[in-house]
Coordinates of C-alpha atoms (C1' of nucleotides) in Angstrom, one line a residue:
Chain H
M1 CA -34.7 -34.7 -23.3
A2 CA -31.3 -35.8 -22.1
A3 CA -30.6 -34.8 -18.6
T4 CA -27.0 -34.1 -19.2
P5 CA -26.2 -31.4 -16.8
T6 CA -23.1 -30.1 -18.7
S7 CA -25.4 -28.5 -21.2
G8 CA -28.0 -27.6 -18.8
N9 CA -30.0 -24.4 -18.8
G10 CA -28.6 -23.5 -15.5
A11 CA -31.4 -24.8 -13.3
R12 CA -29.4 -28.0 -12.6
R13 CA -25.7 -27.7 -12.3
T14 CA -23.1 -30.3 -11.5
Q15 CA -21.0 -29.9 -8.4
A16 CA -17.9 -28.9 -10.3
Q17 CA -19.9 -26.2 -12.1
R18 CA -21.3 -24.8 -8.9
S19 CA -17.9 -24.9 -7.4
A20 CA -16.2 -23.1 -10.3
A21 CA -18.9 -20.5 -10.4
T22 CA -18.5 -19.6 -6.7
R23 CA -14.7 -19.6 -7.0
E24 CA -15.0 -17.2 -9.9
A25 CA -17.5 -15.0 -8.1
L26 CA -15.2 -14.9 -5.1
L27 CA -12.1 -13.9 -7.2
D28 CA -14.1 -11.3 -9.1
A29 CA -15.3 -9.9 -5.8
T30 CA -11.8 -9.8 -4.5
L31 CA -10.5 -7.8 -7.4
A32 CA -13.4 -5.5 -7.2
C33 CA -12.8 -5.0 -3.5
L34 CA -9.0 -4.4 -4.1
V35 CA -9.8 -1.8 -6.7
E36 CA -12.5 0.0 -4.7
D37 CA -11.6 -0.5 -1.1
G38 CA -7.8 -1.2 -1.2
Y39 CA -5.9 -4.1 0.2
A40 CA -6.4 -3.1 3.8
R41 CA -10.2 -3.2 3.6
T42 CA -10.3 -6.3 1.4
T43 CA -11.4 -8.5 4.3
T44 CA -12.9 -12.0 4.1
T45 CA -16.2 -10.6 5.3
R46 CA -16.4 -7.8 2.8
V47 CA -15.4 -10.1 -0.2
A48 CA -18.0 -12.6 0.8
E49 CA -20.7 -9.9 1.0
R50 CA -19.8 -8.5 -2.3
A51 CA -19.9 -11.9 -3.9
G52 CA -23.3 -12.6 -2.4
L53 CA -22.0 -15.5 -0.5
S54 CA -21.4 -16.4 3.1
R55 CA -18.0 -16.5 4.8
G56 CA -18.5 -20.2 5.0
A57 CA -18.4 -20.5 1.3
H58 CA -15.3 -18.3 1.2
L59 CA -13.5 -20.4 3.8
H60 CA -14.5 -23.5 2.0
H61 CA -12.7 -22.5 -1.2
F62 CA -9.9 -20.4 0.3
R63 CA -8.9 -21.6 3.7
T64 CA -7.1 -18.3 4.6
R65 CA -7.1 -14.8 3.4
N66 CA -3.7 -15.2 2.0
A67 CA -4.8 -18.1 -0.2
L68 CA -7.6 -15.9 -1.5
V69 CA -5.2 -13.0 -2.4
A70 CA -2.7 -15.4 -3.9
A71 CA -5.4 -16.8 -6.3
A72 CA -6.6 -13.3 -7.0
I73 CA -3.1 -12.2 -8.1
G74 CA -3.2 -14.9 -10.7
H75 CA -6.6 -13.9 -11.8
L76 CA -5.5 -10.3 -12.1
A77 CA -2.4 -11.2 -14.1
E78 CA -4.4 -13.4 -16.5
R79 CA -7.0 -10.8 -17.1
W80 CA -4.4 -8.1 -17.7
T81 CA -2.3 -10.0 -20.2
Q82 CA -5.4 -11.1 -22.0
E83 CA -6.6 -7.5 -22.4
L84 CA -3.2 -6.4 -23.6
L85 CA -2.7 -9.2 -26.0
A86 CA -6.2 -8.8 -27.4
A87 CA -5.7 -5.1 -27.9
A88 CA -2.4 -5.7 -29.6
E89 CA -4.1 -7.6 -32.5
D90 CA -5.8 -4.4 -33.6
L91 CA -2.6 -2.4 -33.8
P92 CA -2.4 -0.5 -37.1
T93 CA 0.6 -0.8 -39.4
G94 CA 2.3 2.3 -40.7
R95 CA 4.0 5.3 -39.2
E96 CA 1.6 5.5 -36.3
R97 CA 2.3 2.0 -35.2
L98 CA 4.9 2.8 -32.6
A99 CA 3.0 5.6 -30.9
E100 CA -0.2 3.4 -30.9
G101 CA 1.8 0.6 -29.4
L102 CA 3.0 2.8 -26.6
D103 CA -0.6 4.0 -26.1
L104 CA -1.6 0.4 -25.7
V105 CA 0.8 -0.2 -22.8
W106 CA -0.2 3.1 -21.4
R107 CA -3.8 2.2 -21.3
S108 CA -3.1 -1.1 -19.7
Y109 CA -1.5 0.8 -16.8
A110 CA -3.9 3.7 -16.6
N111 CA -6.5 1.1 -15.5
P112 CA -8.0 0.3 -12.1
L113 CA -6.4 -3.1 -12.2
F114 CA -3.0 -1.5 -12.0
Q115 CA -4.1 0.4 -8.9
A116 CA -5.0 -2.9 -7.3
A117 CA -1.8 -4.4 -8.4
L118 CA 0.1 -1.5 -7.0
D119 CA -1.6 -1.9 -3.7
L120 CA -0.6 -5.6 -3.6
W121 CA 2.9 -4.5 -4.6
T122 CA 3.4 -2.2 -1.8
Q123 CA 2.0 -4.6 0.7
A124 CA 4.3 -7.3 -0.5
R125 CA 7.3 -5.3 0.6
T126 CA 6.6 -6.2 4.2
D127 CA 4.8 -9.5 3.6
A128 CA 7.1 -12.4 2.6
E129 CA 4.3 -14.7 1.5
L130 CA 2.7 -12.1 -0.8
R131 CA 6.1 -11.2 -2.2
E132 CA 6.7 -14.8 -3.3
H133 CA 3.6 -14.8 -5.3
L134 CA 4.1 -11.4 -6.9
L135 CA 7.7 -12.1 -7.8
A136 CA 6.7 -15.0 -9.9
V137 CA 3.9 -13.0 -11.6
E138 CA 6.2 -10.0 -12.2
R139 CA 8.8 -12.2 -13.9
Q140 CA 6.2 -13.7 -16.2
L141 CA 4.6 -10.3 -17.0
D142 CA 7.9 -8.7 -17.9
R143 CA 8.8 -11.7 -20.1
Q144 CA 5.5 -11.6 -21.9
T145 CA 5.7 -7.8 -22.4
L146 CA 9.2 -8.0 -23.9
E147 CA 8.2 -10.8 -26.1
L148 CA 5.1 -8.9 -27.3
A149 CA 7.2 -5.9 -28.0
R150 CA 9.6 -8.0 -30.1
R151 CA 6.8 -9.5 -32.0
L152 CA 5.1 -6.3 -32.8
F153 CA 8.3 -4.4 -33.8
P154 CA 10.7 -6.9 -35.2
D155 CA 12.7 -4.3 -37.0
L156 CA 13.3 -2.3 -33.9
A157 CA 14.0 -5.5 -31.9
A158 CA 17.1 -6.2 -33.9
R159 CA 19.0 -3.3 -32.3
P160 CA 20.9 -4.1 -29.1
T161 CA 19.4 -1.1 -27.3
F162 CA 15.9 -2.4 -27.8
E163 CA 15.5 -4.1 -24.5
P164 CA 16.7 -1.2 -22.3
L165 CA 14.4 1.1 -24.3
V166 CA 11.4 -1.0 -23.7
E167 CA 12.3 -1.3 -20.0
M168 CA 12.7 2.4 -19.8
A169 CA 9.3 3.0 -21.6
I170 CA 7.6 0.7 -19.1
S171 CA 9.3 2.4 -16.2
T172 CA 8.2 5.8 -17.4
I173 CA 4.6 4.6 -17.9
R174 CA 4.6 3.1 -14.4
G175 CA 5.9 6.2 -12.9
L176 CA 3.2 8.3 -14.6
A177 CA 0.5 5.8 -13.7
L178 CA 1.6 6.2 -10.1
L179 CA 0.2 9.7 -10.2
D180 CA -3.2 8.4 -10.9
T181 CA -3.3 7.1 -7.4
L182 CA -3.9 10.5 -6.0
H183 CA -5.7 11.9 -9.0
P184 CA -8.6 9.6 -9.6
D185 CA -9.8 11.5 -12.6
G186 CA -6.4 11.1 -14.2
A187 CA -6.6 14.6 -15.5
R188 CA -2.9 15.2 -14.7
N189 CA -1.6 12.2 -16.4
R190 CA -3.6 12.7 -19.6
K191 CA -1.8 16.0 -19.9
Q192 CA 1.7 14.5 -19.3
W193 CA 1.4 11.4 -21.4
P194 CA 1.5 12.9 -24.9
S195 CA 4.8 14.7 -24.4
C196 CA 6.3 11.6 -22.7
R197 CA 5.1 9.4 -25.5
A198 CA 6.6 11.7 -28.1
M199 CA 10.0 11.6 -26.3
L200 CA 9.8 7.8 -26.1
V201 CA 9.0 7.6 -29.8
T202 CA 12.1 9.8 -30.5
L203 CA 14.3 7.5 -28.4
L204 CA 12.9 4.3 -30.0
Q205 CA 13.3 5.6 -33.5
A206 CA 16.7 7.2 -32.9
E207 CA 18.6 5.0 -35.3
P208 CA 16.0 3.6 -37.6
A209 CA 17.1 0.2 -39.0
G210 CA 16.7 1.4 -42.5
D211 CA 13.3 0.0 -43.1
D212 CA 10.9 2.9 -43.3
Chain M
M1 CA 26.8 29.1 37.0
A2 CA 23.5 30.5 35.9
A3 CA 20.7 27.9 36.1
T4 CA 19.2 29.0 32.8
P5 CA 17.7 25.8 31.5
T6 CA 17.7 26.7 27.9
S7 CA 21.5 26.0 27.8
G8 CA 21.3 23.2 30.3
N9 CA 23.4 20.1 30.1
G10 CA 20.3 18.0 29.7
A11 CA 19.7 17.0 33.3
R12 CA 17.1 19.8 33.6
R13 CA 14.9 20.5 30.7
T14 CA 12.0 22.9 30.3
Q15 CA 8.6 21.5 29.6
A16 CA 8.7 22.8 26.0
Q17 CA 12.0 21.0 25.4
R18 CA 10.7 17.7 26.8
S19 CA 7.6 18.0 24.7
A20 CA 9.5 18.8 21.5
A21 CA 11.8 15.8 22.1
T22 CA 9.1 13.3 22.5
R23 CA 7.2 14.7 19.5
E24 CA 10.4 14.2 17.5
A25 CA 11.0 10.7 18.9
L26 CA 7.4 9.8 18.0
L27 CA 7.7 11.1 14.4
D28 CA 11.0 9.4 13.9
A29 CA 9.6 6.1 15.2
T30 CA 6.6 6.5 13.0
L31 CA 8.8 6.9 9.9
A32 CA 11.0 4.0 10.9
C33 CA 7.9 1.9 11.5
L34 CA 6.5 2.8 8.0
V35 CA 9.8 1.9 6.4
E36 CA 10.3 -1.4 8.2
D37 CA 6.8 -2.6 8.9
G38 CA 4.6 -0.8 6.3
Y39 CA 1.5 1.3 6.8
A40 CA -0.7 -1.5 7.9
R41 CA 1.5 -2.5 10.8
T42 CA 2.2 1.1 11.8
T43 CA 0.0 1.0 14.8
T44 CA -0.1 3.4 17.7
T45 CA 1.1 0.6 20.0
R46 CA 4.0 -0.3 17.8
V47 CA 5.1 3.3 17.3
A48 CA 5.0 4.0 21.0
E49 CA 7.0 0.9 21.7
R50 CA 9.7 1.8 19.2
A51 CA 9.9 5.3 20.5
G52 CA 10.4 4.0 24.0
L53 CA 7.2 5.7 25.2
S54 CA 3.8 4.7 26.4
R55 CA 0.7 4.9 24.4
G56 CA -0.5 7.6 26.8
A57 CA 2.4 9.8 25.6
H58 CA 1.4 9.1 22.0
L59 CA -2.2 10.0 22.5
H60 CA -1.2 13.0 24.4
H61 CA 0.7 14.5 21.5
F62 CA -1.3 13.0 18.6
R63 CA -5.0 12.3 19.6
T64 CA -5.6 9.9 16.7
R65 CA -3.6 7.7 14.5
N66 CA -4.4 9.8 11.5
A67 CA -3.1 12.9 13.2
L68 CA 0.2 11.1 13.8
V69 CA 0.4 10.0 10.2
A70 CA -0.4 13.4 8.9
A71 CA 2.4 14.9 11.0
A72 CA 4.8 12.2 9.8
I73 CA 4.1 13.0 6.3
G74 CA 5.3 16.5 6.8
H75 CA 8.3 15.2 8.7
L76 CA 9.1 12.9 5.8
A77 CA 8.8 15.6 3.2
E78 CA 11.0 18.0 5.1
R79 CA 13.7 15.4 5.6
W80 CA 13.6 14.4 2.0
T81 CA 13.8 17.9 0.5
Q82 CA 16.6 18.8 2.9
E83 CA 18.6 15.8 1.9
L84 CA 18.0 16.6 -1.8
L85 CA 18.9 20.3 -1.5
A86 CA 22.0 19.6 0.6
A87 CA 23.3 17.1 -2.0
A88 CA 22.6 19.6 -4.7
E89 CA 25.1 22.0 -3.3
D90 CA 28.0 19.5 -4.1
L91 CA 27.0 19.1 -7.7
P92 CA 30.1 19.3 -9.9
T93 CA 30.2 21.7 -12.8
G94 CA 31.3 20.6 -16.3
R95 CA 30.1 18.0 -18.7
E96 CA 29.1 15.5 -16.0
R97 CA 26.9 17.9 -14.2
L98 CA 23.7 16.7 -15.9
A99 CA 24.3 13.0 -15.3
E100 CA 25.2 13.7 -11.7
G101 CA 22.1 15.8 -11.2
L102 CA 20.0 12.9 -12.4
D103 CA 21.9 10.6 -10.1
L104 CA 21.0 12.9 -7.3
V105 CA 17.3 12.6 -7.9
W106 CA 17.7 8.9 -8.5
R107 CA 19.4 8.4 -5.1
S108 CA 16.7 10.4 -3.4
Y109 CA 14.1 7.9 -4.8
A110 CA 16.2 4.7 -4.3
N111 CA 15.8 5.3 -0.6
P112 CA 13.8 3.7 2.1
L113 CA 11.9 6.9 2.7
F114 CA 10.4 6.6 -0.8
Q115 CA 9.2 3.1 0.0
A116 CA 7.4 4.6 3.0
A117 CA 6.0 7.4 0.9
L118 CA 4.8 4.9 -1.6
D119 CA 3.1 3.0 1.0
L120 CA 1.3 6.2 2.2
W121 CA 0.5 7.0 -1.4
T122 CA -1.3 3.8 -2.2
Q123 CA -3.2 3.9 1.1
A124 CA -4.3 7.5 0.2
R125 CA -6.1 6.2 -2.8
T126 CA -8.9 4.8 -0.6
D127 CA -8.5 7.2 2.4
A128 CA -9.8 10.7 1.8
E129 CA -8.2 12.2 4.8
L130 CA -4.8 10.9 4.0
R131 CA -5.2 11.9 0.4
E132 CA -5.7 15.6 1.4
H133 CA -2.5 15.7 3.2
L134 CA -0.5 13.9 0.5
L135 CA -1.9 16.1 -2.3
A136 CA -0.7 19.2 -0.6
V137 CA 2.8 17.7 0.0
E138 CA 2.9 16.4 -3.5
R139 CA 2.3 19.8 -5.0
Q140 CA 5.0 21.3 -2.9
L141 CA 7.5 18.7 -3.7
D142 CA 6.9 18.9 -7.4
R143 CA 7.2 22.7 -7.3
Q144 CA 10.5 22.5 -5.3
T145 CA 11.9 19.9 -7.6
L146 CA 11.2 21.9 -10.7
E147 CA 12.5 25.0 -9.1
L148 CA 15.8 23.2 -8.1
A149 CA 16.1 21.8 -11.7
R150 CA 15.8 25.3 -13.1
R151 CA 18.3 26.7 -10.6
L152 CA 20.9 24.0 -11.3
F153 CA 20.5 24.1 -15.1
P154 CA 19.6 27.6 -16.1
D155 CA 20.7 27.1 -19.7
L156 CA 18.5 24.1 -20.3
A157 CA 15.7 25.7 -18.4
A158 CA 15.3 28.3 -21.1
R159 CA 14.0 25.8 -23.6
P160 CA 10.2 25.4 -23.6
T161 CA 10.5 21.6 -23.5
F162 CA 12.4 21.7 -20.2
E163 CA 9.4 21.2 -17.9
P164 CA 8.0 18.1 -19.7
L165 CA 11.5 16.7 -19.8
V166 CA 12.0 17.0 -16.1
E167 CA 8.6 15.6 -15.4
M168 CA 9.4 12.7 -17.6
A169 CA 12.7 12.1 -15.9
I170 CA 11.0 12.0 -12.5
S171 CA 8.3 9.6 -13.8
T172 CA 11.0 7.3 -15.1
I173 CA 12.9 7.4 -11.9
R174 CA 9.7 6.8 -9.9
G175 CA 8.8 3.9 -12.1
L176 CA 12.2 2.4 -11.7
A177 CA 12.1 2.9 -7.9
L178 CA 8.9 1.0 -7.9
L179 CA 10.8 -2.2 -8.6
D180 CA 12.8 -1.8 -5.5
T181 CA 9.7 -2.6 -3.6
L182 CA 10.0 -6.3 -4.5
H183 CA 13.7 -6.4 -4.8
P184 CA 15.0 -5.1 -1.5
D185 CA 18.7 -5.4 -2.5
G186 CA 17.9 -3.1 -5.5
A187 CA 20.1 -5.3 -7.7
R188 CA 17.7 -5.1 -10.6
N189 CA 17.5 -1.4 -10.6
R190 CA 21.1 -0.7 -10.3
K191 CA 21.4 -2.6 -13.6
Q192 CA 18.7 -0.6 -15.4
W193 CA 19.5 2.9 -14.1
P194 CA 22.7 3.6 -16.1
S195 CA 21.0 3.0 -19.5
C196 CA 17.9 5.0 -18.5
R197 CA 20.1 7.8 -17.3
A198 CA 22.0 7.9 -20.6
M199 CA 18.7 8.1 -22.5
L200 CA 17.5 10.9 -20.3
V201 CA 20.7 12.8 -20.8
T202 CA 20.3 12.4 -24.5
L203 CA 16.8 13.8 -24.4
L204 CA 17.8 16.7 -22.2
Q205 CA 20.7 17.7 -24.3
A206 CA 18.9 17.2 -27.6
E207 CA 19.1 20.8 -28.7
P208 CA 21.9 22.3 -26.6
A209 CA 21.4 26.0 -26.0
G210 CA 24.6 26.8 -27.7
D211 CA 26.7 27.1 -24.6
D212 CA 29.0 24.1 -24.4
Chain J
dG1 C1' -34.9 -44.4 -3.1
dT2 C1' -30.9 -44.5 0.2
dG3 C1' -26.4 -43.3 1.7
dT4 C1' -22.3 -40.7 1.2
dT5 C1' -19.8 -37.0 -0.4
dT6 C1' -19.4 -32.2 -1.5
dG7 C1' -20.7 -27.4 -1.3
dC8 C1' -22.2 -24.0 1.6
dG9 C1' -24.3 -21.3 5.9
dT10 C1' -24.1 -20.0 11.0
dT11 C1' -22.0 -19.3 15.1
dC12 C1' -18.1 -18.7 18.3
dA13 C1' -13.6 -17.9 20.4
dG14 C1' -9.3 -15.5 20.3
dG15 C1' -6.5 -11.6 19.0
dC16 C1' -5.2 -7.0 17.8
dC17 C1' -6.3 -2.1 17.4
dT18 C1' -8.2 2.3 18.6
dG19 C1' -9.7 5.9 21.5
dA20 C1' -11.2 7.5 26.1
dA21 C1' -11.0 7.7 31.1
dT22 C1' -8.4 7.8 35.0
dG23 C1' -4.0 8.0 37.8
dT24 C1' 1.0 9.4 38.6
dT25 C1' 5.3 12.1 38.2
dC26 C1' 7.6 16.1 37.1
dT27 C1' 8.2 21.2 36.1
dT28 C1' 7.3 25.9 37.1
dG29 C1' 6.0 30.1 39.5
dG30 C1' 5.1 32.2 43.9
Chain Y
dC1 C1' 8.1 24.7 50.4
dC2 C1' 3.6 24.5 48.0
dA3 C1' 0.1 24.6 44.7
dA4 C1' -1.2 24.4 39.6
dG5 C1' -0.7 22.4 35.5
dA6 C1' 1.7 20.0 31.9
dA7 C1' 3.8 15.6 30.5
dC8 C1' 3.4 11.0 30.7
dA9 C1' 1.6 6.0 32.3
dT10 C1' -2.1 2.5 32.9
dT11 C1' -6.3 0.4 32.3
dC12 C1' -10.7 -0.4 30.0
dA13 C1' -14.5 -0.8 26.7
dG14 C1' -15.9 -1.4 22.0
dG15 C1' -15.2 -2.9 17.3
dC16 C1' -13.4 -5.5 13.5
dC17 C1' -11.1 -9.5 11.6
dT18 C1' -9.5 -14.1 11.3
dG19 C1' -9.9 -19.0 11.4
dA20 C1' -12.3 -23.1 13.3
dA21 C1' -16.4 -25.9 14.6
dC22 C1' -20.6 -27.5 13.7
dG23 C1' -25.0 -28.2 10.8
dC24 C1' -27.8 -28.4 6.7
dA25 C1' -28.9 -29.2 1.9
dA26 C1' -28.0 -30.4 -2.8
dA27 C1' -25.7 -33.7 -5.8
dC28 C1' -23.7 -38.1 -7.2
dA29 C1' -23.3 -43.5 -6.6
dC30 C1' -25.7 -47.5 -6.2

DNA sequence: GTGTTTGCGTTCAGGCCTGAATGTTCTTGG
DNA sequence: CCAAGAACATTCAGGCCTGAACGCAAACAC
């Protein structure tokens, strides 16, 4: 048997593999901690505990708490967009496509990860270092979202009002998702979303581009 | 001259007056601290410093940090609604009334106090005690806002879709105001708001109640 | 196998915050 | 003027968190 560790059964891992695994575990633990405990209680001790590692391991990979959080932001953004893009592939064609597309975005915000992001967001207001990281991520996410919208609805995208409409839809969804913060079950939102979605569909289809 | 202290020139104040003044100073300092430093850095020490008082005075009036924050929430809500209601009195009549009304709400959210409220909001997600207080305030604010909308636009209020429309408008505004968190100058929002407002006006006036 | 590097665990010092206990000053009523 | 009590100040103990120092063991180079 070749002793190549890259394809090993797990018993024998190369240094790089070990390192990557612990990094991943730390980042996952950080996100879980942000979701469940909030930013304030996302301490180095707690994250290490949750990851099943020591604080030493933590400090080895991320020398400060801020470094950990910065990496976690990237991790979060990546996961989020991947989920969104993956779900977008299954979007049906036909007259329900627009409503389903809005549902898609809605679901991506009615999601624990958004709560974690929101927590980071508000903290960033009074933390310059955090703000730097989040601004970069925000720009990228906005760009990707708009691009996705254009790709999914090319006929609507031709209209000059498309971009403001998409931005408004996202703002509405964000505002609604904000309510979930205090209503963990989300009962309140699930009631408001259908009517909001209907209104957004009305706006987006206001002047159909002829193709129907 | 009668030495009645209730109308005193300030040199001689009754105990109740002194007490009320320090309470007020502490609450104001708390809000200022929430706005400028955020919830995490709103510590008893810092609030007392900012109010020009000692920590002893603080603990005399509010025995715990949570008690202070709870009182500050009420203070914030009261200020906010008062500003909103006062501004509503000057709303012009005529065809610009609706757009001006939306601007009114918009301005009440594009406001440092909202940032402070947002901070409390996100913290409340993982703090049961805080959540209790905020839920009560949220219910009251929502009720007052809807009531105000009905009073200002009685003709629109007759339609069954009025309530969902108002809720959507508020959600959109909240979502937009969220962006201000990372963009202190608010440049980005001031660009997006006009088009959002136009769309909301379109929706609200979709089926005019005949009176125009 | 041996030595070096890398990943990781343990312990410690310093700092900030909270809440409680204990003084000190000022108001009020007699 | 004096005593009682409220308002306010000061100090202290306990707890949690961060970041750094030090030590061990596993993995790669030879």
